[in-house]
Coordinates of C-alpha atoms in Angstrom, one line a residue:
Chain A
M1 CA -134.1 -19.9 -176.0
T2 CA -132.7 -16.6 -175.1
I3 CA -130.7 -15.6 -172.1
S4 CA -131.8 -12.4 -170.6
H5 CA -129.8 -9.5 -169.3
E6 CA -130.9 -10.4 -165.7
Q7 CA -129.8 -14.0 -166.1
V8 CA -126.3 -12.9 -167.2
E9 CA -126.1 -10.6 -164.2
H10 CA -127.2 -13.4 -161.9
I11 CA -124.7 -15.9 -163.3
A12 CA -122.0 -13.3 -163.2
D13 CA -122.9 -12.6 -159.6
L14 CA -122.6 -16.3 -158.6
A15 CA -119.3 -16.5 -160.4
K16 CA -118.1 -13.3 -158.6
L17 CA -117.6 -11.6 -162.0
D18 CA -117.9 -7.8 -162.4
L19 CA -119.3 -7.2 -165.9
T20 CA -119.9 -3.9 -167.6
E21 CA -123.3 -3.2 -169.3
E22 CA -121.6 -3.8 -172.6
E23 CA -120.2 -7.2 -171.6
I24 CA -123.5 -8.2 -170.2
A25 CA -125.1 -7.5 -173.6
T26 CA -122.4 -9.4 -175.4
F27 CA -122.6 -12.4 -173.2
A28 CA -126.4 -12.4 -173.4
D29 CA -126.1 -12.7 -177.1
Q30 CA -123.4 -15.2 -177.1
L31 CA -124.9 -17.5 -174.5
S32 CA -128.2 -17.3 -176.3
A33 CA -126.5 -18.4 -179.6
I34 CA -124.7 -21.2 -177.8
L35 CA -127.9 -22.5 -176.3
A36 CA -129.7 -22.2 -179.6
S37 CA -127.0 -24.3 -181.1
V38 CA -127.3 -27.0 -178.4
E39 CA -131.1 -26.9 -178.8
Q40 CA -130.7 -28.7 -182.1
L41 CA -130.0 -31.9 -180.0
R42 CA -133.7 -31.8 -179.1
E43 CA -134.5 -32.9 -182.6
V44 CA -133.1 -36.3 -181.9
D45 CA -135.6 -38.8 -180.5
T46 CA -134.2 -40.0 -177.2
S47 CA -137.3 -41.5 -175.8
A48 CA -135.8 -45.0 -175.9
V49 CA -132.4 -44.0 -174.6
P50 CA -131.7 -44.1 -170.9
P51 CA -130.2 -40.9 -169.4
T52 CA -126.4 -41.0 -169.5
A53 CA -125.0 -40.8 -166.0
S54 CA -121.4 -40.9 -167.0
V55 CA -119.4 -41.0 -170.2
L56 CA -116.4 -42.7 -168.6
P57 CA -115.9 -46.4 -169.6
L58 CA -115.2 -47.1 -165.9
S59 CA -117.0 -47.6 -162.6
N60 CA -116.1 -48.3 -159.0
V61 CA -112.7 -46.8 -159.0
L62 CA -111.9 -46.9 -155.3
R63 CA -108.9 -46.7 -153.1
P64 CA -108.2 -48.4 -149.8
D65 CA -108.5 -46.3 -146.7
Q66 CA -104.8 -45.8 -146.2
V67 CA -103.0 -42.7 -145.1
V68 CA -100.1 -41.3 -147.1
A69 CA -97.9 -38.5 -145.8
S70 CA -99.3 -35.0 -146.4
L71 CA -97.4 -32.0 -147.6
P72 CA -95.3 -30.0 -145.2
T73 CA -97.2 -27.0 -144.0
A74 CA -94.8 -24.6 -145.7
E75 CA -95.3 -26.3 -149.0
A76 CA -99.0 -26.3 -148.6
L77 CA -98.9 -22.6 -148.1
A78 CA -96.3 -21.8 -150.7
N79 CA -98.7 -20.5 -153.3
A80 CA -100.8 -18.5 -151.0
P81 CA -100.9 -14.8 -151.7
D82 CA -101.0 -14.3 -147.9
A83 CA -100.5 -16.5 -144.9
A84 CA -100.3 -16.1 -141.1
A85 CA -99.9 -18.5 -138.2
D86 CA -99.5 -21.5 -140.6
Q87 CA -102.8 -20.7 -142.2
F88 CA -104.1 -19.1 -145.5
R89 CA -105.0 -15.5 -144.8
V90 CA -108.0 -14.2 -146.8
P91 CA -110.2 -11.1 -146.6
A92 CA -112.9 -11.7 -144.1
I93 CA -116.3 -12.7 -145.5
L94 CA -119.0 -12.3 -142.9
D95 CA -122.7 -13.3 -142.9
E96 CA -122.5 -15.0 -146.2
S97 CA -121.6 -18.6 -145.4
P98 CA -123.1 -21.1 -147.8
Chain B
M1 CA -155.8 -17.3 -131.0
T2 CA -154.6 -19.9 -133.5
L3 CA -152.7 -22.9 -132.2
Y4 CA -149.5 -23.5 -134.2
E5 CA -147.7 -26.7 -134.9
P6 CA -144.0 -26.7 -135.8
V7 CA -142.9 -28.6 -138.9
I8 CA -139.2 -29.5 -138.7
G9 CA -136.8 -31.4 -140.8
L10 CA -133.2 -32.1 -139.8
E11 CA -130.1 -32.4 -141.9
V12 CA -127.3 -34.2 -140.0
H13 CA -123.8 -33.9 -141.1
A14 CA -121.7 -36.8 -139.7
E15 CA -118.0 -37.1 -140.3
M16 CA -117.2 -40.7 -141.1
L17 CA -114.5 -42.2 -139.0
T18 CA -112.2 -43.2 -141.8
R19 CA -108.4 -43.0 -141.4
S20 CA -107.9 -41.0 -144.6
K21 CA -109.9 -38.3 -146.4
M22 CA -112.7 -38.9 -148.9
F23 CA -110.8 -38.3 -152.1
C24 CA -107.2 -38.2 -151.1
S25 CA -104.8 -40.1 -148.8
C26 CA -104.3 -37.3 -146.2
A27 CA -105.0 -38.4 -142.6
V28 CA -108.3 -37.4 -141.0
V29 CA -107.0 -35.5 -137.9
D30 CA -108.7 -34.1 -134.9
N31 CA -109.7 -30.7 -136.0
T32 CA -109.6 -29.2 -132.5
E33 CA -106.0 -30.4 -131.8
A34 CA -104.0 -30.9 -134.9
P35 CA -101.7 -27.9 -135.9
P36 CA -103.3 -26.1 -138.9
N37 CA -102.6 -27.2 -142.5
T38 CA -100.6 -30.3 -141.5
A39 CA -103.0 -32.8 -143.3
T40 CA -103.3 -31.4 -146.8
C41 CA -102.1 -32.4 -150.3
P42 CA -102.7 -31.1 -153.8
V43 CA -106.0 -32.9 -154.1
C44 CA -107.7 -31.4 -151.0
L45 CA -105.9 -28.0 -151.5
G46 CA -107.7 -27.8 -154.8
M47 CA -104.6 -27.6 -157.0
P48 CA -105.3 -27.7 -160.8
G49 CA -105.0 -31.0 -162.6
V50 CA -105.4 -33.4 -159.6
L51 CA -107.6 -36.5 -159.7
P52 CA -109.8 -37.3 -156.7
T53 CA -110.2 -41.1 -155.9
L54 CA -113.0 -42.3 -153.7
N55 CA -112.2 -43.9 -150.3
A56 CA -113.8 -47.3 -150.3
E57 CA -114.2 -47.3 -146.5
A58 CA -116.3 -44.1 -146.6
V59 CA -118.7 -45.8 -149.0
E60 CA -118.9 -48.9 -146.6
M61 CA -119.6 -46.7 -143.6
G62 CA -122.3 -44.8 -145.5
L63 CA -123.9 -48.0 -146.6
R64 CA -124.0 -49.2 -143.0
V65 CA -125.8 -46.1 -141.9
G66 CA -128.2 -46.3 -144.9
L67 CA -129.1 -49.9 -144.1
A68 CA -129.4 -49.2 -140.4
L69 CA -132.0 -46.6 -141.2
G70 CA -133.9 -49.0 -143.4
C71 CA -133.0 -47.2 -146.6
T72 CA -133.1 -48.5 -150.1
I73 CA -129.6 -48.6 -151.7
P74 CA -129.9 -47.6 -155.4
P75 CA -127.9 -49.6 -157.9
F76 CA -125.6 -46.7 -158.8
N77 CA -124.2 -43.6 -157.3
Q78 CA -123.1 -40.4 -159.0
F79 CA -121.0 -37.6 -157.5
A80 CA -121.8 -34.0 -158.4
R81 CA -120.2 -30.7 -158.0
K82 CA -121.9 -28.2 -155.9
N83 CA -120.6 -24.8 -157.0
Y84 CA -120.1 -21.8 -154.7
F85 CA -117.3 -19.6 -153.7
Y86 CA -116.2 -19.4 -150.1
P87 CA -112.7 -19.4 -148.7
D88 CA -113.1 -22.7 -146.8
L89 CA -113.7 -24.4 -150.1
P90 CA -110.5 -24.3 -152.1
R91 CA -111.8 -25.7 -155.4
G92 CA -114.7 -23.4 -155.7
Y93 CA -117.0 -26.5 -155.6
Q94 CA -117.8 -29.2 -153.1
I95 CA -117.9 -32.8 -154.3
S96 CA -121.3 -34.1 -153.1
Q97 CA -124.1 -36.2 -154.5
Y98 CA -127.3 -34.8 -156.0
E99 CA -129.6 -36.8 -158.2
Y100 CA -128.1 -40.3 -157.3
P101 CA -127.3 -40.5 -153.6
L102 CA -126.0 -43.5 -151.7
A103 CA -129.3 -44.2 -149.8
I104 CA -132.9 -43.2 -150.0
N105 CA -136.3 -43.7 -148.3
G106 CA -135.4 -44.8 -144.8
F107 CA -136.8 -44.1 -141.4
L108 CA -136.0 -43.8 -137.7
D109 CA -138.6 -44.6 -135.0
I110 CA -138.1 -42.1 -132.2
D111 CA -139.1 -42.6 -128.6
L112 CA -141.6 -39.9 -127.4
P113 CA -141.7 -38.6 -123.8
D114 CA -145.1 -40.3 -123.3
G115 CA -143.6 -43.7 -124.0
G116 CA -144.8 -44.1 -127.5
T117 CA -142.8 -44.0 -130.7
R118 CA -143.1 -42.1 -134.0
R119 CA -141.7 -42.9 -137.3
I120 CA -139.6 -40.2 -138.9
R121 CA -138.9 -40.7 -142.5
V122 CA -135.4 -40.3 -143.8
R123 CA -135.4 -38.9 -147.3
R124 CA -131.8 -39.6 -148.2
A125 CA -128.2 -40.0 -147.1
H126 CA -125.4 -38.9 -149.4
L127 CA -121.7 -38.7 -149.2
E128 CA -119.8 -35.4 -149.6
E129 CA -116.6 -33.8 -148.5
D130 CA -116.2 -31.5 -145.5
T131 CA -114.9 -27.9 -145.9
G132 CA -112.0 -26.3 -144.2
K133 CA -112.2 -24.3 -141.0
L134 CA -112.3 -20.5 -140.9
T135 CA -111.2 -18.4 -138.0
H136 CA -112.1 -14.7 -138.1
T137 CA -109.2 -12.6 -136.8
G138 CA -111.3 -9.5 -136.2
D139 CA -108.9 -7.3 -138.3
G140 CA -110.7 -7.7 -141.5
A141 CA -109.1 -11.1 -142.3
S142 CA -109.9 -14.7 -141.9
L143 CA -107.5 -17.6 -141.5
V144 CA -108.1 -20.8 -143.3
D145 CA -107.1 -24.3 -142.0
L146 CA -107.7 -26.9 -144.7
N147 CA -107.0 -30.0 -142.4
R148 CA -110.8 -30.7 -142.5
A149 CA -111.2 -30.0 -146.2
G150 CA -112.0 -33.4 -147.9
V151 CA -112.9 -35.3 -144.7
P152 CA -115.8 -37.7 -145.6
L153 CA -119.2 -36.5 -144.5
L154 CA -122.5 -38.3 -144.6
E155 CA -125.4 -36.0 -144.9
I156 CA -128.6 -37.6 -143.6
V157 CA -131.7 -35.7 -144.5
S158 CA -135.1 -36.3 -142.8
E159 CA -138.5 -35.5 -144.1
P160 CA -140.2 -32.6 -142.3
D161 CA -141.9 -35.1 -140.0
L162 CA -140.7 -33.7 -136.6
R163 CA -143.4 -31.7 -134.7
S164 CA -141.5 -30.2 -131.8
A165 CA -138.0 -29.3 -130.6
E166 CA -138.3 -32.3 -128.3
E167 CA -138.9 -34.6 -131.2
A168 CA -135.9 -33.1 -133.0
E169 CA -133.8 -33.8 -129.9
A170 CA -135.0 -37.4 -129.7
Y171 CA -134.2 -37.9 -133.4
A172 CA -130.8 -36.3 -133.1
R173 CA -129.9 -38.4 -130.0
Q174 CA -131.1 -41.6 -131.4
L175 CA -129.3 -41.0 -134.7
R176 CA -126.1 -40.1 -132.9
S177 CA -126.4 -43.3 -130.9
I178 CA -126.9 -45.4 -134.1
L179 CA -123.8 -43.8 -135.7
Q180 CA -121.8 -44.7 -132.6
Y181 CA -123.0 -48.3 -132.6
L182 CA -122.1 -48.6 -136.3
G183 CA -118.6 -47.4 -135.5
V184 CA -118.8 -44.7 -138.1
N185 CA -118.8 -41.6 -135.9
H186 CA -117.8 -41.2 -132.2
G187 CA -120.5 -38.6 -131.6
D188 CA -118.3 -36.1 -129.8
M189 CA -120.0 -32.9 -130.8
S190 CA -117.5 -30.7 -129.1
R191 CA -115.0 -31.8 -131.8
G192 CA -117.4 -31.0 -134.6
V193 CA -117.8 -34.5 -135.9
L194 CA -121.6 -34.2 -135.9
R195 CA -123.4 -31.0 -137.0
F196 CA -127.0 -30.2 -137.6
E197 CA -129.1 -28.0 -139.8
A198 CA -132.8 -27.5 -139.1
N199 CA -135.6 -26.5 -141.5
V200 CA -138.4 -24.9 -139.6
S201 CA -141.9 -23.7 -140.4
V202 CA -145.1 -23.5 -138.4
R203 CA -148.7 -24.0 -139.4
P204 CA -152.1 -23.9 -137.8
A205 CA -152.3 -27.1 -135.7
G206 CA -154.1 -29.9 -137.6
S207 CA -153.6 -28.5 -141.0
D208 CA -151.4 -30.2 -143.6
E209 CA -150.2 -27.1 -145.5
L210 CA -146.5 -26.4 -145.7
R211 CA -145.7 -22.8 -145.0
T212 CA -142.5 -20.9 -145.8
R213 CA -139.6 -22.4 -143.9
T214 CA -136.3 -21.1 -142.7
E215 CA -133.1 -22.9 -142.4
I216 CA -130.9 -22.7 -139.2
K217 CA -127.3 -23.5 -139.8
N218 CA -124.2 -24.1 -137.6
L219 CA -125.9 -26.1 -134.9
N220 CA -123.0 -27.8 -133.2
S221 CA -124.7 -29.2 -130.1
I222 CA -128.0 -31.0 -129.5
R223 CA -128.9 -28.6 -126.7
G224 CA -128.1 -25.6 -128.9
M225 CA -130.2 -27.1 -131.7
V226 CA -133.2 -27.5 -129.3
R227 CA -132.9 -23.9 -128.1
A228 CA -132.5 -22.6 -131.7
I229 CA -135.6 -24.4 -132.9
Q230 CA -137.7 -23.2 -129.9
K231 CA -136.6 -19.6 -130.6
E232 CA -137.3 -19.9 -134.3
V233 CA -140.8 -21.4 -133.7
E234 CA -141.6 -18.6 -131.3
R235 CA -140.3 -16.0 -133.8
Q236 CA -142.4 -17.5 -136.7
I237 CA -145.6 -17.7 -134.6
H238 CA -145.1 -14.1 -133.7
L239 CA -144.6 -13.1 -137.4
W240 CA -147.8 -14.9 -138.5
E241 CA -149.8 -13.6 -135.6
S242 CA -148.7 -10.0 -136.2
G243 CA -149.6 -10.3 -139.9
Q244 CA -146.1 -9.9 -141.2
G245 CA -145.6 -13.5 -142.4
V246 CA -142.4 -15.5 -142.6
R247 CA -139.8 -14.9 -145.3
Q248 CA -137.5 -17.6 -146.5
A249 CA -134.1 -17.1 -144.9
T250 CA -131.0 -18.8 -143.7
L251 CA -130.3 -18.2 -140.0
G252 CA -127.3 -18.7 -137.9
W253 CA -127.2 -19.6 -134.2
D254 CA -125.1 -17.9 -131.6
D255 CA -125.0 -20.5 -128.8
D256 CA -123.2 -18.2 -126.4
R257 CA -125.8 -15.5 -126.6
G258 CA -128.7 -17.8 -127.3
Q259 CA -129.6 -15.7 -130.4
L260 CA -130.7 -16.4 -134.0
I261 CA -128.9 -14.3 -136.6
I262 CA -130.6 -13.8 -139.9
Q263 CA -127.8 -14.4 -142.5
R264 CA -129.5 -13.9 -145.8
T265 CA -132.4 -14.9 -148.0
K266 CA -132.0 -18.3 -149.4
E267 CA -130.6 -19.0 -152.8
S268 CA -132.6 -21.6 -154.7
A269 CA -131.0 -25.0 -155.2
S270 CA -130.2 -24.4 -158.9
D271 CA -127.9 -21.5 -157.9
Y272 CA -125.4 -24.2 -156.8
R273 CA -125.4 -25.2 -160.5
Y274 CA -124.9 -28.9 -159.6
F275 CA -123.5 -31.0 -162.4
P276 CA -122.0 -34.5 -162.6
E277 CA -118.5 -34.7 -161.3
P278 CA -116.5 -35.6 -164.4
D279 CA -113.4 -36.8 -162.4
L280 CA -115.3 -39.6 -160.6
P281 CA -116.7 -42.5 -162.5
L282 CA -120.0 -44.1 -161.4
L283 CA -120.2 -46.1 -158.3
Q284 CA -122.2 -49.3 -158.7
I285 CA -123.4 -51.2 -155.7
S286 CA -124.6 -54.7 -156.3
P287 CA -127.4 -56.3 -154.3
E288 CA -124.9 -58.9 -153.1
H289 CA -122.7 -56.2 -151.7
V290 CA -125.8 -54.6 -150.0
A291 CA -126.7 -58.0 -148.5
E292 CA -123.1 -58.5 -147.2
V293 CA -123.1 -55.1 -145.5
R294 CA -126.6 -55.8 -144.0
Q295 CA -125.3 -59.1 -142.7
G296 CA -122.4 -57.3 -140.9
L297 CA -124.6 -54.7 -139.1
P298 CA -124.2 -54.9 -135.3
E299 CA -127.1 -55.0 -132.9
L300 CA -128.5 -51.5 -132.9
P301 CA -129.6 -49.4 -129.9
A302 CA -133.4 -50.1 -130.3
A303 CA -132.8 -53.9 -130.7
R304 CA -130.5 -53.9 -127.7
R305 CA -133.0 -51.9 -125.6
D306 CA -135.8 -54.3 -126.5
R307 CA -133.6 -57.3 -125.6
F308 CA -132.8 -55.7 -122.2
C309 CA -136.5 -55.4 -121.6
R310 CA -137.3 -58.9 -122.8
D311 CA -134.4 -60.9 -121.4
L312 CA -133.4 -58.9 -118.3
G313 CA -136.8 -57.7 -117.2
L314 CA -135.8 -54.0 -117.2
N315 CA -138.4 -51.3 -117.8
R316 CA -138.2 -49.5 -121.1
A317 CA -137.0 -46.2 -119.6
D318 CA -134.0 -47.9 -117.9
A319 CA -133.3 -50.0 -120.9
A320 CA -133.3 -46.9 -123.1
I321 CA -130.9 -45.1 -120.8
L322 CA -128.5 -48.0 -120.7
T323 CA -128.5 -48.6 -124.4
A324 CA -128.3 -44.9 -125.6
E325 CA -124.5 -45.0 -125.4
Q326 CA -122.8 -48.1 -126.6
A327 CA -120.1 -47.8 -124.0
V328 CA -122.7 -47.8 -121.2
A329 CA -124.5 -50.8 -122.6
D330 CA -121.2 -52.7 -123.0
Y331 CA -120.2 -51.8 -119.4
Y332 CA -123.6 -52.9 -118.1
E333 CA -123.4 -56.3 -119.9
A334 CA -119.8 -56.7 -118.7
A335 CA -121.1 -56.3 -115.1
L336 CA -123.8 -58.9 -115.7
A337 CA -121.2 -61.2 -117.2
A338 CA -119.2 -60.8 -114.0
G339 CA -122.2 -62.1 -112.0
G340 CA -124.2 -58.9 -111.3
A341 CA -128.0 -59.1 -111.1
P342 CA -129.7 -57.1 -113.9
Q343 CA -131.9 -54.7 -111.8
P344 CA -129.4 -53.8 -109.0
V345 CA -126.6 -53.2 -111.5
A346 CA -129.0 -51.0 -113.6
N347 CA -130.0 -49.1 -110.4
F348 CA -126.4 -48.5 -109.3
L349 CA -125.3 -47.6 -112.8
I350 CA -128.1 -45.1 -113.5
G351 CA -128.5 -43.8 -109.9
E352 CA -125.0 -43.7 -108.5
I353 CA -122.3 -44.0 -111.1
F354 CA -124.0 -41.5 -113.5
R355 CA -124.3 -39.1 -110.5
L356 CA -120.6 -39.4 -109.8
M357 CA -119.7 -39.0 -113.5
N358 CA -122.0 -36.0 -113.7
A359 CA -120.3 -34.3 -110.8
D360 CA -117.0 -34.7 -112.7
A361 CA -118.6 -33.4 -115.9
L362 CA -117.9 -36.7 -117.5
G363 CA -120.0 -37.8 -120.5
R364 CA -121.6 -41.2 -120.2
D365 CA -119.7 -42.5 -123.1
A366 CA -116.6 -42.1 -120.9
I367 CA -117.7 -44.8 -118.7
G368 CA -115.0 -47.1 -119.9
T369 CA -112.4 -44.8 -118.4
I370 CA -113.7 -44.7 -114.8
K371 CA -111.9 -46.6 -112.0
V372 CA -114.9 -48.7 -111.1
T373 CA -114.6 -51.8 -113.3
P374 CA -117.7 -53.7 -114.3
E375 CA -116.3 -56.6 -112.3
A376 CA -115.9 -54.4 -109.2
L377 CA -119.5 -53.2 -109.5
A378 CA -120.8 -56.7 -109.7
E379 CA -118.7 -57.8 -106.7
L380 CA -119.9 -54.7 -104.7
L381 CA -123.5 -55.6 -105.4
R382 CA -122.9 -59.2 -104.5
L383 CA -121.6 -58.1 -101.1
A384 CA -124.7 -56.1 -100.6
Q385 CA -127.0 -58.9 -101.8
E386 CA -125.4 -61.4 -99.4
G387 CA -125.8 -59.0 -96.5
A388 CA -122.0 -58.5 -95.9
I389 CA -122.7 -54.7 -96.2
N390 CA -125.9 -52.7 -96.3
L391 CA -127.0 -50.5 -99.1
N392 CA -125.7 -47.3 -97.6
T393 CA -122.3 -48.8 -97.1
A394 CA -122.4 -50.1 -100.7
K395 CA -122.8 -46.5 -101.8
R396 CA -119.9 -45.4 -99.6
V397 CA -117.7 -48.2 -101.0
L398 CA -118.7 -47.1 -104.6
D399 CA -117.5 -43.6 -103.8
I400 CA -114.1 -45.0 -102.8
L401 CA -114.0 -47.3 -105.8
Y402 CA -114.8 -44.3 -108.0
A403 CA -112.1 -42.2 -106.5
E404 CA -109.4 -44.8 -106.1
G405 CA -110.3 -48.0 -107.8
G406 CA -109.6 -51.3 -106.1
D407 CA -111.4 -54.4 -104.9
P408 CA -114.7 -54.0 -103.0
A409 CA -114.2 -56.9 -100.6
R410 CA -110.8 -55.6 -99.7
I411 CA -112.0 -52.1 -99.1
V412 CA -114.8 -53.4 -96.9
A413 CA -112.4 -55.5 -94.9
E414 CA -109.6 -52.9 -94.6
R415 CA -111.9 -50.1 -93.6
G416 CA -114.1 -52.1 -91.3
L417 CA -117.2 -51.5 -93.3
A418 CA -118.8 -54.9 -92.9
Q419 CA -122.4 -54.8 -91.8
V420 CA -123.0 -55.1 -88.1
T421 CA -125.3 -58.0 -87.5
D422 CA -124.0 -58.8 -84.0
E423 CA -127.1 -58.5 -81.8
D424 CA -125.1 -57.5 -78.7
A425 CA -123.4 -54.7 -80.5
I426 CA -126.7 -53.5 -81.9
R427 CA -128.5 -53.7 -78.5
A428 CA -125.7 -51.8 -76.8
A429 CA -126.0 -49.0 -79.4
V430 CA -129.7 -48.9 -79.0
D431 CA -129.4 -48.7 -75.2
S432 CA -126.9 -45.9 -75.3
V433 CA -128.9 -43.8 -77.8
L434 CA -132.1 -44.2 -75.7
A435 CA -130.1 -43.2 -72.6
E436 CA -128.7 -40.1 -74.3
N437 CA -132.1 -39.0 -75.6
P438 CA -134.6 -39.2 -72.8
A439 CA -136.8 -36.4 -74.1
E440 CA -137.2 -38.1 -77.5
V441 CA -138.0 -41.4 -75.8
E442 CA -140.6 -39.5 -73.8
A443 CA -142.1 -38.0 -76.9
Y444 CA -142.2 -41.4 -78.6
L445 CA -144.0 -42.9 -75.7
A446 CA -146.5 -40.1 -75.9
G447 CA -147.2 -41.2 -79.5
S448 CA -144.9 -39.2 -81.8
E449 CA -144.0 -41.4 -84.8
K450 CA -141.6 -38.9 -86.2
V451 CA -139.3 -39.4 -83.3
A452 CA -139.0 -43.1 -84.1
K453 CA -137.2 -42.3 -87.3
F454 CA -134.9 -39.9 -85.5
L455 CA -134.0 -42.6 -83.0
M456 CA -133.4 -45.1 -85.7
G457 CA -131.1 -42.6 -87.4
Q458 CA -129.2 -42.1 -84.2
V459 CA -128.6 -45.8 -83.7
M460 CA -127.4 -46.2 -87.2
R461 CA -125.0 -43.3 -86.6
A462 CA -123.8 -44.9 -83.5
L463 CA -123.1 -48.0 -85.6
R464 CA -121.3 -45.8 -88.1
G465 CA -123.9 -46.6 -90.7
K466 CA -123.0 -50.3 -90.8
G467 CA -125.9 -51.7 -88.9
Q468 CA -128.1 -54.3 -90.7
P469 CA -131.2 -52.1 -90.9
Q470 CA -133.7 -54.8 -90.1
A471 CA -131.9 -56.0 -87.0
V472 CA -131.5 -52.4 -85.8
Q473 CA -135.2 -51.7 -86.3
E474 CA -136.1 -54.9 -84.4
A475 CA -133.8 -54.1 -81.5
L476 CA -135.0 -50.5 -81.3
D477 CA -138.7 -51.6 -81.4
E478 CA -138.0 -54.1 -78.6
A479 CA -136.2 -51.7 -76.4
L480 CA -139.0 -49.0 -76.8
A481 CA -141.7 -51.6 -76.1
A482 CA -139.9 -52.6 -72.9
R483 CA -140.0 -48.9 -71.8
R484 CA -143.6 -48.6 -72.6
S485 CA -144.7 -51.2 -70.2

């Protein structure tokens, strides 16, 4: 399986990455190689194996519905590159809500 | 011209009324009141290296909804990351559920305007976390408040079974009512605890094809949703009729302007690159647990409505109105428990109390806060039933109770509102009215029936509205008959 130039562009776009033509070509090759490597798993007969939903040896890890004190606002905002009126301030993104 | 039929599916996002957030112990605060960024922690801020832990109560609430909607509860749940970048989503992904949701294959029977019902299938209900709140400042920046980030949401997805904006409204209202009854959501849409998205397409009536659909987001009120769907149906019909066809798109709704805004063409589902959330182990739900939750479900609106019809003799329309809001149904039953008779209490509640509350722009679910207690309403109607006051006086006393509160019997006694049954007093009022209106009496004797009503009104006025209507009518008829001979 190969990853096309367009697919790399699309993934880069979703990841908000700006790639040069050269990088796109490099990643297309590398991603194709990685997929080819993973493809080898197809050789294993898994017809009798149920799909794995989780690899953790745990289930039902829950916590009771109890409130614990939150961070002070100043601390919550401490790492923000920009803040105003006790809020994170970011460049406006219009007409692109998810 | 082709007749078109809308095909509508609704996604309802309901905040669960837990105390703490979905994956951390921050408080769930009222988003419209709490100061910004006062309920956040490293988990919901999306700091690296933190571990989300699932809130048990959010799961319980979700199960209640699933079972109330007749869903199957699969034996295990898996959480998944839905990846996209947006400033209200600090981690760059939303923890949601994808392949293995909490509840699947349910239904909701909606009441139709013609008195019938229609079954709307519910495809799934899954748990996810809410995002933060963005405020656009207008100077090229947005402010982000993450108090809401991580609040538990249940997304309830219907099949595209709705065939009109009115059906979508009925579905939304009944679902909202069920959520309130279950105690999982208080239904106050002005506070954003319930939000809708509608998938809309149209097709020639009677066909079963599924044409290109659009998705309307940001529907924050049921009325807004209805208007948005109506507009979108019109727009799509126009596009098909003019030969342009409908393109898949995501639309926004500007409720103030009553306008749809085309936001963008839709990304396909795989663009969210869902994958299993590695930080959350599987959630297994045993059949015993499901049975236990089912056992604990309260009487739901439809069952309560049917009981009101069956046991109290109410008609279905009245019963539906009285049970739509849990607070109203509770109030009604409290008035019956205080001795009120089912039909008169229903009439006064729907006809009079709702009118007074409307005038004050009070929602019906605020009925518990009005000054007329259920006991006072029952007492007032008992006074009317026993003939101590007439129906008009009862309405006047209700106005007083509504404005000031208090005890109906005392209000009647203190303000001299007791019904006048004294025959001498009534006869005196009749005589003076007839004496003051000789022309009308003349007209009546000449055969004008209309005048009879006028004279009756004048006598009641002379008695300051307190006359016992039947006694007044008899006295008036008698006096007029005497003048005829």
